[in-house]
């Protein structure tokens, strides 16, 4: 019986990890050392699961709630799930207890120990998803940047921690890249986010371009929406420019990984521009060829 439950739990975790293939950037590419790949996938599993909790995208049936010690009937209470998830995260760092309950958090334990990771970035991702339940509009660009500090920047800091390359300057550059990637994702997903009653386009910018919420609900973008998206895309591009020197500050296979992150963001921006900044028809996605071209441009 125990063996069967273990197999089902591993399969449940694998379903979450398989979502890595749909990201704009490579999560743990083959050319990295095996230990790095394992650690990056452990962190990805954590980040993907907390986002799925916040977005209500968990697998049906309440399995994750049960794994976190909750009644599966409470699986739709996102704030309660996030609280239980945070409690399980704290078990990762508590060496005196029995360890975390959820398999994706259990898989995180060796990474945290090996890389001496601290709770801060992990807690930031949880807090970002709590904020998603309570804050559905952002008035200013600075408000959005503060959200990205919680929702995106911790990921880059964890990558630097796993690879043992963190420094104040590299963290600053990494934050710029991660914030840019988050904003690009928001631009791709305007229609999907609106379906969740969330708008990540700053209200001040919407007013500047005379864009109303009703404009975002249309099947295709009008000229005002396209101008707004182009403006936000340009700002994201400047953030990528600010962060790209991070690539030149490291060597070897880590450089290639960071090229993938920065190149993925640039390729996504190219896809948005190629769609005429009409992101309402569906998320503009980069092709494999455009990803390779963008990666080459970052390397040069």
Short mmCIF file of C-alpha atoms in Angstrom, two decimals:
data_model
loop_
_atom_site.label_atom_id
_atom_site.label_comp_id
_atom_site.label_asym_id
_atom_site.label_seq_id
_atom_site.Cartn_x
_atom_site.Cartn_y
_atom_site.Cartn_z
CA UNK A 1 0.00 0.00 0.00
CA UNK A 2 2.79 2.40 0.94
CA UNK A 3 4.64 1.62 -2.27
CA UNK A 4 1.55 2.36 -4.36
CA UNK A 5 1.02 5.69 -2.63
CA UNK A 6 4.70 6.58 -3.22
CA UNK A 7 4.38 5.83 -6.95
CA UNK A 8 1.24 7.95 -7.23
CA UNK A 9 2.90 10.80 -5.33
CA UNK A 10 5.94 10.74 -7.63
CA UNK A 11 3.66 10.77 -10.69
CA UNK A 12 1.74 13.72 -9.25
CA UNK A 13 5.00 15.64 -8.74
CA UNK A 14 6.17 14.73 -12.26
CA UNK A 15 3.05 16.31 -13.74
CA UNK A 16 4.07 19.63 -12.16
CA UNK A 17 7.71 19.32 -13.22
CA UNK A 18 6.71 18.53 -16.82
CA UNK A 19 5.38 22.09 -17.14
CA UNK A 20 9.00 23.24 -17.45
CA UNK A 21 8.79 22.50 -21.19
CA UNK A 22 6.23 25.30 -21.63
CA UNK A 23 8.35 28.09 -20.15
CA UNK A 24 9.85 30.92 -22.23
CA UNK A 25 13.34 29.91 -21.12
CA UNK A 26 15.20 26.65 -20.47
CA UNK A 27 14.81 25.56 -16.83
CA UNK A 28 17.53 22.90 -16.52
CA UNK A 29 19.11 22.24 -19.95
CA UNK A 30 21.12 19.10 -20.68
CA UNK A 31 24.51 20.84 -20.86
CA UNK A 32 24.54 21.74 -17.16
CA UNK A 33 26.22 19.53 -14.54
CA UNK A 34 23.85 16.86 -13.25
CA UNK A 35 23.84 18.31 -9.71
CA UNK A 36 22.86 21.76 -11.02
CA UNK A 37 20.07 20.25 -13.14
CA UNK A 38 18.68 18.41 -10.13
CA UNK A 39 18.83 21.51 -7.96
CA UNK A 40 17.26 23.76 -10.62
CA UNK A 41 14.42 21.29 -11.17
CA UNK A 42 13.84 21.10 -7.41
CA UNK A 43 13.53 24.89 -7.25
CA UNK A 44 11.36 24.91 -10.39
CA UNK A 45 9.03 22.33 -8.85
CA UNK A 46 8.64 24.55 -5.81
CA UNK A 47 8.03 27.72 -7.84
CA UNK A 48 5.62 26.01 -10.26
CA UNK A 49 3.59 24.50 -7.44
CA UNK A 50 3.22 27.74 -5.51
CA UNK A 51 2.13 29.50 -8.72
CA UNK A 52 -0.37 26.74 -9.45
CA UNK A 53 -1.80 27.17 -5.95
CA UNK A 54 -2.09 30.93 -6.45
CA UNK A 55 -3.64 30.57 -9.90
CA UNK A 56 -6.05 27.78 -8.97
CA UNK A 57 -4.33 25.45 -11.46
CA UNK A 58 -3.80 22.46 -9.20
CA UNK A 59 -4.76 19.01 -10.43
CA UNK A 60 -8.37 18.16 -9.59
CA UNK A 61 -9.15 15.85 -6.71
CA UNK A 62 -7.46 17.71 -3.87
CA UNK A 63 -4.25 15.65 -3.88
CA UNK A 64 -2.05 18.66 -3.10
CA UNK A 65 -4.30 19.74 -0.23
CA UNK A 66 -4.10 16.22 1.20
CA UNK A 67 -0.31 16.18 0.86
CA UNK A 68 -0.15 19.48 2.76
CA UNK A 69 -2.26 18.06 5.59
CA UNK A 70 -5.56 19.70 4.61
CA UNK A 71 -8.98 18.27 3.91
CA UNK A 72 -9.26 17.91 0.09
CA UNK A 73 -12.62 19.66 0.38
CA UNK A 74 -10.62 22.84 1.14
CA UNK A 75 -8.58 22.62 -2.06
CA UNK A 76 -10.25 25.72 -3.52
CA UNK A 77 -9.23 27.95 -0.58
CA UNK A 78 -6.05 29.37 -2.07
CA UNK A 79 -5.02 31.46 0.94
CA UNK A 80 -5.44 28.47 3.24
CA UNK A 81 -3.40 26.31 0.85
CA UNK A 82 -0.67 28.96 0.71
CA UNK A 83 -0.56 29.03 4.53
CA UNK A 84 -0.22 25.24 4.62
CA UNK A 85 2.42 25.40 1.89
CA UNK A 86 4.43 27.95 3.89
CA UNK A 87 4.20 25.73 6.97
CA UNK A 88 5.54 22.82 4.91
CA UNK A 89 8.33 25.03 3.50
CA UNK A 90 9.45 25.82 7.04
CA UNK A 91 9.83 22.08 7.59
CA UNK A 92 12.44 22.12 4.82
CA UNK A 93 14.63 24.37 6.98
CA UNK A 94 13.80 22.69 10.31
CA UNK A 95 16.44 20.01 10.76
CA UNK A 96 14.90 18.82 14.02
CA UNK A 97 11.59 17.63 12.55
CA UNK A 98 10.43 14.91 10.18
CA UNK A 99 10.76 17.10 7.09
CA UNK A 100 8.13 18.39 4.66
CA UNK A 101 5.04 16.45 3.63
CA UNK A 102 4.72 17.43 -0.02
CA UNK A 103 7.02 15.47 -2.39
CA UNK A 104 8.11 18.60 -4.27
CA UNK A 105 9.15 20.20 -0.99
CA UNK A 106 10.77 16.96 0.13
CA UNK A 107 12.82 17.05 -3.09
CA UNK A 108 13.93 20.57 -2.20
CA UNK A 109 15.67 19.51 1.03
CA UNK A 110 18.95 18.23 -0.51
CA UNK A 111 19.21 21.39 -2.64
CA UNK A 112 18.72 23.70 0.34
CA UNK A 113 21.33 21.81 2.35
CA UNK A 114 23.88 21.46 -0.46
CA UNK A 115 23.65 25.09 -1.61
CA UNK A 116 23.06 26.71 1.81
CA UNK A 117 19.91 28.42 0.51
CA UNK A 118 17.95 30.67 2.87
CA UNK A 119 14.16 30.87 3.28
CA UNK A 120 13.85 34.45 1.97
CA UNK A 121 13.47 33.83 -1.78
CA UNK A 122 11.08 30.92 -1.22
CA UNK A 123 8.92 33.00 1.13
CA UNK A 124 8.90 35.82 -1.41
CA UNK A 125 7.28 33.55 -4.00
CA UNK A 126 4.58 32.56 -1.52
CA UNK A 127 3.92 36.19 -0.63
CA UNK A 128 3.60 37.09 -4.31
CA UNK A 129 0.86 34.51 -4.68
CA UNK A 130 -0.88 35.78 -1.55
CA UNK A 131 -0.78 39.22 -3.10
CA UNK A 132 -2.40 37.81 -6.23
CA UNK A 133 -5.42 36.82 -4.14
CA UNK A 134 -5.75 40.31 -2.64
CA UNK A 135 -4.42 42.75 -5.27
CA UNK A 136 -5.85 42.54 -8.78
CA UNK A 137 -4.80 45.92 -10.19
CA UNK A 138 -1.56 47.92 -10.04
CA UNK A 139 -1.73 51.69 -10.11
CA UNK A 140 1.87 52.54 -11.00
CA UNK A 141 4.87 50.95 -12.66
CA UNK A 142 6.69 51.13 -9.31
CA UNK A 143 3.87 49.11 -7.74
CA UNK A 144 4.36 46.48 -10.44
CA UNK A 145 8.13 46.43 -9.84
CA UNK A 146 7.50 45.83 -6.14
CA UNK A 147 5.33 42.85 -7.07
CA UNK A 148 8.06 41.50 -9.37
CA UNK A 149 10.51 41.77 -6.46
CA UNK A 150 8.41 39.04 -4.83
CA UNK A 151 7.20 37.07 -7.83
CA UNK A 152 10.24 36.96 -10.13
CA UNK A 153 13.49 38.18 -8.62
CA UNK A 154 13.75 35.35 -6.05
CA UNK A 155 14.12 32.85 -8.91
CA UNK A 156 17.26 34.50 -10.26
CA UNK A 157 18.70 34.79 -6.78
CA UNK A 158 18.12 31.08 -6.25
CA UNK A 159 19.91 30.29 -9.52
CA UNK A 160 22.91 32.33 -8.36
CA UNK A 161 22.77 30.56 -5.00
CA UNK A 162 22.68 27.11 -6.59
CA UNK A 163 25.65 27.91 -8.83
CA UNK A 164 27.64 29.62 -6.06
CA UNK A 165 28.00 32.85 -8.05
CA UNK A 166 25.97 35.38 -6.04
CA UNK A 167 27.38 38.88 -5.50
CA UNK A 168 25.63 42.24 -4.99
CA UNK A 169 26.26 43.31 -8.59
CA UNK A 170 25.17 39.99 -10.06
CA UNK A 171 22.02 40.02 -7.94
CA UNK A 172 21.22 43.52 -9.22
CA UNK A 173 21.64 42.41 -12.84
CA UNK A 174 19.71 39.21 -12.20
CA UNK A 175 16.83 41.17 -10.69
CA UNK A 176 16.63 43.29 -13.85
CA UNK A 177 16.44 40.19 -16.08
CA UNK A 178 13.89 38.44 -13.88
CA UNK A 179 11.64 41.49 -13.62
CA UNK A 180 11.83 41.88 -17.40
CA UNK A 181 10.87 38.22 -17.90
CA UNK A 182 7.91 38.64 -15.55
CA UNK A 183 6.68 41.74 -17.36
CA UNK A 184 7.05 39.99 -20.73
CA UNK A 185 4.98 37.10 -19.44
CA UNK A 186 2.33 39.54 -18.25
CA UNK A 187 2.24 41.10 -21.72
CA UNK A 188 1.82 37.69 -23.35
CA UNK A 189 -0.97 36.76 -20.94
CA UNK A 190 -3.08 39.94 -20.81
CA UNK A 191 -6.22 38.14 -21.96
CA UNK A 192 -5.68 35.11 -19.71
CA UNK A 193 -4.97 37.30 -16.70
CA UNK A 194 -8.10 39.36 -17.33
CA UNK A 195 -10.04 36.09 -17.29
CA UNK A 196 -8.74 35.68 -13.73
CA UNK A 197 -9.77 39.28 -12.96
CA UNK A 198 -6.15 40.42 -12.84
CA UNK A 199 -4.52 43.26 -14.76
CA UNK A 200 -0.75 43.72 -14.54
CA UNK A 201 -0.67 46.73 -16.87
CA UNK A 202 -0.21 49.78 -14.59
CA UNK A 203 -3.41 51.83 -14.33
CA UNK A 204 -1.44 55.05 -14.81
CA UNK A 205 -0.09 53.75 -18.12
CA UNK A 206 -3.54 52.58 -19.22
CA UNK A 207 -4.86 56.08 -18.55
CA UNK A 208 -1.96 57.64 -20.45
CA UNK A 209 -2.84 55.59 -23.54
CA UNK A 210 -6.61 55.95 -22.99
CA UNK A 211 -7.05 52.20 -22.59
CA UNK A 212 -10.10 50.97 -20.70
CA UNK A 213 -10.57 47.53 -19.19
CA UNK A 214 -13.21 46.86 -21.83
CA UNK A 215 -10.53 47.30 -24.50
CA UNK A 216 -8.57 44.42 -22.96
CA UNK A 217 -11.63 42.16 -23.11
CA UNK A 218 -11.93 42.51 -26.90
CA UNK A 219 -10.99 39.58 -29.16
CA UNK A 220 -8.21 41.66 -30.73
CA UNK A 221 -6.27 44.74 -29.70
CA UNK A 222 -7.17 48.18 -30.98
CA UNK A 223 -4.56 50.84 -31.75
CA UNK A 224 -4.57 52.18 -28.18
CA UNK A 225 -3.92 48.77 -26.67
CA UNK A 226 -1.17 48.04 -29.18
CA UNK A 227 0.53 51.34 -28.33
CA UNK A 228 0.35 50.52 -24.63
CA UNK A 229 1.79 47.03 -25.13
CA UNK A 230 4.59 48.44 -27.30
CA UNK A 231 5.41 50.93 -24.54
CA UNK A 232 5.56 48.24 -21.85
CA UNK A 233 7.57 45.95 -24.13
CA UNK A 234 10.13 48.70 -24.69
CA UNK A 235 10.52 49.12 -20.93
CA UNK A 236 10.99 45.38 -20.52
CA UNK A 237 13.64 45.48 -23.24
CA UNK A 238 15.52 48.19 -21.36
CA UNK A 239 15.48 46.04 -18.24
CA UNK A 240 16.93 43.15 -20.25
CA UNK A 241 19.65 45.50 -21.51
CA UNK A 242 20.40 46.47 -17.91
CA UNK A 243 20.63 42.86 -16.82
CA UNK A 244 22.47 41.33 -19.78
CA UNK A 245 26.00 42.23 -18.50
CA UNK A 246 25.36 39.47 -15.95
CA UNK A 247 26.02 37.01 -18.79
CA UNK A 248 29.51 38.40 -19.35
CA UNK A 249 30.36 38.21 -15.64
CA UNK A 250 30.30 34.40 -15.52
CA UNK A 251 31.94 31.61 -17.47
CA UNK A 252 31.33 28.16 -18.83
CA UNK A 253 28.01 26.42 -18.74
CA UNK A 254 26.44 28.96 -16.39
CA UNK A 255 26.98 31.56 -19.10
CA UNK A 256 24.98 29.41 -21.52
CA UNK A 257 22.17 29.03 -18.98
CA UNK A 258 21.95 32.80 -18.46
CA UNK A 259 22.05 33.30 -22.24
CA UNK A 260 18.96 31.09 -22.36
CA UNK A 261 17.14 33.24 -19.81
CA UNK A 262 18.01 36.58 -21.43
CA UNK A 263 17.58 35.21 -24.95
CA UNK A 264 14.19 33.74 -24.06
CA UNK A 265 13.00 37.16 -22.94
CA UNK A 266 14.28 38.85 -26.09
CA UNK A 267 12.72 36.21 -28.32
CA UNK A 268 9.38 36.65 -26.55
CA UNK A 269 9.58 40.42 -27.11
CA UNK A 270 10.31 39.75 -30.78
CA UNK A 271 7.23 37.52 -30.96
CA UNK A 272 5.09 40.24 -29.37
CA UNK A 273 6.37 42.79 -31.89
CA UNK A 274 5.81 40.34 -34.78
CA UNK A 275 2.19 40.03 -33.67
CA UNK A 276 1.84 43.79 -34.08
CA UNK A 277 1.57 44.04 -30.27
CA UNK A 278 -1.83 42.40 -30.47
CA UNK A 279 -1.57 40.11 -27.45
CA UNK A 280 -5.34 39.66 -27.13
CA UNK A 281 -5.63 37.07 -29.92
CA UNK A 282 -3.47 34.71 -27.86
CA UNK A 283 -0.03 34.71 -26.22
CA UNK A 284 2.64 35.45 -28.87
CA UNK A 285 5.24 32.69 -28.50
CA UNK A 286 8.79 32.63 -29.90
CA UNK A 287 9.81 29.96 -32.36
CA UNK A 288 12.84 27.73 -31.78
CA UNK A 289 14.68 29.59 -34.53
CA UNK A 290 13.98 32.97 -32.93
CA UNK A 291 15.16 31.60 -29.57
CA UNK A 292 18.46 30.51 -31.15
CA UNK A 293 18.88 33.88 -32.86
CA UNK A 294 18.18 35.77 -29.64
CA UNK A 295 20.61 33.57 -27.71
CA UNK A 296 23.28 34.25 -30.33
CA UNK A 297 22.66 37.97 -30.08
CA UNK A 298 23.05 37.87 -26.29
CA UNK A 299 26.33 35.94 -26.62
CA UNK A 300 27.66 38.51 -29.08
#
